Amino acid sequence: MASANAAPAVEGWFTSGEAPALLGTRCARCRTVFFPREAAFCRNPACDSDQLDEVELSRRGRVWSYTDARYQPPPPYVPRADPYEPFALAAVELEAEGIVVLGQVADGHGVADLAVGAPVELVVEPLYTDRAGVVRTVWRWKPVAAAGEGRA
Ligand SMILES: [Zn+2]
């Protein structure tokens, strides 16, 4: 990764490339899925397993809730622009796992493009450029056209 000019802002939370995906862990015994990853032991109180396997999570989900970040978050948030530009945040229920994952909304999209239940897709986009000139990336939720859906 050291030679690349782009790297995740948080190592090991998601993949990059054509079809990026969040990386979580799944309990080998009770199948509970965790994101962010749980490495030590299963958090299901009815389960005492400590075998957690890395899994790529669904790239698609539906908006569970969303908001507009009108005020600049405190550090470690790195502002993208000065003056601060508000961005949208979406809590998305993953298609297969049913867990809710918070993330920023993709560049060029705002709360006007969101609705509870609307389909979104995971994308990886630049978050900021660090002191070494490396573009740090993060996952974001991108609204997808309803016309592209295959089910009613
Ligand atoms: Zn478990």
XYZ file of C-alpha atoms and ligand atoms in Angstrom:
153
model
C 0.000 0.000 0.000
C 2.941 2.344 0.636
C 3.593 2.957 -3.033
C -0.024 3.647 -3.986
C -1.201 7.213 -4.263
C -4.574 6.323 -2.791
C -5.267 4.466 0.423
C -8.212 3.942 2.746
C -8.624 6.550 5.466
C -9.257 3.621 7.816
C -7.294 0.479 7.039
C -9.210 -2.761 6.736
C -12.768 -1.412 6.823
C -13.523 -1.730 3.118
C -12.127 -2.940 -0.196
C -11.537 -0.747 -3.231
C -11.639 -1.342 -6.969
C -14.504 -1.894 -9.380
C -16.947 -3.250 -6.818
C -15.885 -1.999 -3.403
C -17.409 -3.554 -0.304
C -17.354 -3.023 3.432
C -15.399 -5.630 5.395
C -17.096 -7.047 8.431
C -16.841 -10.247 10.391
C -19.308 -13.093 10.773
C -19.485 -15.378 13.774
C -18.769 -18.945 12.676
C -21.306 -20.331 15.173
C -24.343 -18.029 15.283
C -23.715 -16.257 11.924
C -24.135 -12.791 13.447
C -22.454 -10.163 11.254
C -20.503 -7.248 12.722
C -19.441 -3.955 11.216
C -17.042 -2.497 12.127
C -15.323 -5.855 12.473
C -15.376 -7.642 15.784
C -12.092 -9.493 16.239
C -12.025 -10.746 19.817
C -15.320 -12.520 20.455
C -18.936 -12.678 19.311
C -21.059 -9.936 20.888
C -24.213 -12.036 20.760
C -24.913 -12.607 24.493
C -26.320 -16.065 23.702
C -23.129 -17.135 21.929
C -19.641 -17.736 23.350
C -17.783 -18.233 20.076
C -14.529 -16.461 19.366
C -14.217 -17.553 15.740
C -15.015 -14.567 13.539
C -14.433 -14.763 9.798
C -13.918 -11.760 7.559
C -16.751 -11.212 5.091
C -17.510 -8.686 2.388
C -20.865 -7.098 3.137
C -23.665 -6.253 0.702
C -22.849 -3.383 -1.630
C -26.522 -2.432 -1.788
C -28.946 -1.348 0.855
C -31.876 0.913 1.613
C -31.903 4.230 3.403
C -33.043 3.713 6.981
C -32.529 7.320 8.021
C -30.558 10.340 6.855
C -29.532 13.814 7.859
C -27.656 16.875 6.734
C -24.397 17.713 8.548
C -24.986 21.466 8.694
C -22.160 22.132 11.134
C -18.553 21.072 10.806
C -17.900 17.957 12.907
C -15.048 18.148 15.462
C -11.649 16.516 14.799
C -10.699 13.898 13.696
C -13.074 15.048 10.957
C -11.000 16.643 8.190
C -12.886 19.435 6.439
C -12.893 19.054 2.653
C -13.304 22.715 1.938
C -12.814 26.054 3.618
C -15.368 27.415 4.292
C -17.014 24.200 5.395
C -19.443 22.607 2.947
C -22.350 20.668 4.499
C -22.662 17.037 3.457
C -25.363 14.441 3.879
C -25.143 11.341 6.069
C -27.194 8.215 5.536
C -27.843 5.227 7.777
C -28.301 2.325 5.393
C -29.807 -1.075 6.079
C -27.712 -3.616 4.172
C -29.595 -5.786 1.714
C -28.476 -9.193 2.949
C -27.289 -8.644 6.515
C -29.974 -6.240 7.712
C -27.496 -4.283 9.802
C -27.440 -0.497 9.598
C -24.219 1.214 8.493
C -23.716 4.960 8.681
C -21.830 6.768 5.954
C -21.520 9.996 4.047
C -23.560 10.360 0.873
C -21.649 10.235 -2.427
C -20.239 13.388 -3.971
C -22.807 15.318 -5.930
C -25.726 14.012 -3.862
C -27.519 15.559 -0.928
C -30.566 15.088 1.253
C -32.782 16.108 -1.690
C -31.757 12.849 -3.399
C -32.599 10.685 -0.376
C -35.754 9.124 0.987
C -36.359 6.464 3.616
C -36.410 3.113 1.814
C -34.598 4.414 -1.271
C -31.951 2.075 -2.734
C -28.293 3.063 -2.450
C -25.015 1.512 -3.514
C -21.605 1.603 -1.877
C -18.902 3.637 -3.592
C -15.372 4.552 -2.490
C -14.388 8.185 -2.931
C -11.568 10.524 -1.861
C -11.979 11.919 1.651
C -8.861 14.069 1.961
C -5.197 14.207 0.934
C -2.749 13.560 3.756
C 0.583 15.309 4.401
C 2.436 12.734 2.290
C 0.212 13.491 -0.695
C -1.717 10.234 -0.395
C -5.408 10.486 -1.264
C -7.281 8.925 1.636
C -10.540 7.275 0.648
C -13.760 6.440 2.442
C -16.943 4.535 1.626
C -20.025 6.538 0.740
C -23.623 5.756 -0.124
C -24.729 6.643 -3.638
C -28.417 6.875 -4.498
C -29.313 4.496 -7.341
C -32.094 5.048 -9.826
C -35.274 3.195 -8.959
C -35.509 2.156 -12.626
C -32.487 -0.072 -12.128
C -34.222 -2.254 -9.583
C -35.080 -5.784 -10.543
C -37.794 -6.432 -7.985
C -41.044 -4.838 -6.978
Zn -21.846 -15.863 17.697
